[in-house]
């Protein structure tokens, strides 16, 4: 199954948000999740809903993000075609 290699980044992101994206090579996205998600999670910790939504989105993104897949699968194709 093609998604099996994306399970590990999803598990890592479930433990430490943003690190799964960094493992996949999406450094800027991972750092933004760590900084923005951490800040929003801290500021809205009293609501309990916002940190859970940020965490759930992070795990989902680490599992389904296809930026690496498109680079691997489209090496021979021209960009924008």
Tab-separated table of C-alpha atoms in Angstrom:
chain	number	residue	atom	x	y	z
A	1	UNK	CA	0.000	0.000	0.000
A	2	UNK	CA	1.298	3.404	-0.969
A	3	UNK	CA	0.300	5.221	2.260
A	4	UNK	CA	2.279	2.938	4.571
A	5	UNK	CA	5.377	5.158	4.434
A	6	UNK	CA	3.259	8.104	5.617
A	7	UNK	CA	2.118	6.348	8.780
A	8	UNK	CA	5.429	7.034	10.555
A	9	UNK	CA	5.293	10.839	10.046
A	10	UNK	CA	1.661	10.799	11.212
A	11	UNK	CA	2.603	8.933	14.384
A	12	UNK	CA	5.521	11.295	15.011
A	13	UNK	CA	3.230	14.295	14.490
A	14	UNK	CA	0.728	12.812	16.912
A	15	UNK	CA	3.447	12.882	19.569
A	16	UNK	CA	5.196	16.147	18.633
A	17	UNK	CA	3.215	18.360	16.212
A	18	UNK	CA	5.253	19.553	13.240
A	19	UNK	CA	8.035	16.994	13.466
A	20	UNK	CA	6.262	14.620	11.074
A	21	UNK	CA	6.353	17.281	8.374
A	22	UNK	CA	10.048	17.887	9.078
A	23	UNK	CA	10.715	14.146	8.744
A	24	UNK	CA	9.001	14.222	5.333
A	25	UNK	CA	11.258	17.108	4.250
A	26	UNK	CA	8.729	19.919	4.649
A	27	UNK	CA	10.944	21.997	6.947
A	28	UNK	CA	9.164	25.354	6.648
A	29	UNK	CA	5.719	23.812	7.133
A	30	UNK	CA	6.951	21.841	10.149
A	31	UNK	CA	8.521	24.883	11.784
A	32	UNK	CA	5.382	26.948	11.168
A	33	UNK	CA	3.248	24.246	12.770
A	34	UNK	CA	5.562	24.128	15.780
A	35	UNK	CA	5.648	27.917	16.203
A	36	UNK	CA	2.082	28.898	15.251
A	37	UNK	CA	0.417	25.758	16.587
A	38	UNK	CA	2.336	25.963	19.837
A	39	UNK	CA	1.511	29.620	20.297
A	40	UNK	CA	-2.185	29.193	19.491
A	41	UNK	CA	-2.359	26.058	21.606
A	42	UNK	CA	-0.846	27.946	24.530
A	43	UNK	CA	-3.059	31.000	24.113
A	44	UNK	CA	-6.259	28.993	23.669
A	45	UNK	CA	-5.472	26.119	26.026
A	46	UNK	CA	-8.422	27.093	28.191
A	47	UNK	CA	-10.841	26.203	25.373
A	48	UNK	CA	-9.523	22.623	24.932
A	49	UNK	CA	-11.082	22.579	21.454
A	50	UNK	CA	-8.549	24.705	19.546
A	51	UNK	CA	-5.471	22.709	20.638
A	52	UNK	CA	-7.248	19.443	19.796
A	53	UNK	CA	-8.228	20.756	16.347
A	54	UNK	CA	-4.666	21.947	15.668
A	55	UNK	CA	-3.281	18.577	16.784
A	56	UNK	CA	-5.802	16.602	14.686
A	57	UNK	CA	-5.110	18.691	11.574
A	58	UNK	CA	-1.368	18.245	12.068
A	59	UNK	CA	-1.647	14.438	12.208
A	60	UNK	CA	-3.965	14.400	9.183
A	61	UNK	CA	-1.610	16.644	7.197
A	62	UNK	CA	1.422	14.523	8.032
A	63	UNK	CA	-0.400	11.446	6.745
A	64	UNK	CA	-2.003	12.878	3.615
A	65	UNK	CA	0.332	15.649	2.445
A	66	UNK	CA	1.411	14.766	-1.060
A	67	UNK	CA	4.237	17.219	-1.749
A	68	UNK	CA	6.837	14.450	-1.546
A	69	UNK	CA	4.675	12.060	-3.562
A	70	UNK	CA	4.303	14.548	-6.402
A	71	UNK	CA	8.060	15.113	-6.519
A	72	UNK	CA	8.768	11.375	-6.564
A	73	UNK	CA	6.039	10.445	-9.062
A	74	UNK	CA	6.384	13.413	-11.428
A	75	UNK	CA	10.155	13.539	-11.971
A	76	UNK	CA	9.843	13.145	-15.716
A	77	UNK	CA	6.947	15.579	-16.138
A	78	UNK	CA	7.163	19.296	-16.718
A	79	UNK	CA	5.847	21.547	-13.969
A	80	UNK	CA	2.587	23.271	-14.831
A	81	UNK	CA	1.648	20.936	-17.649
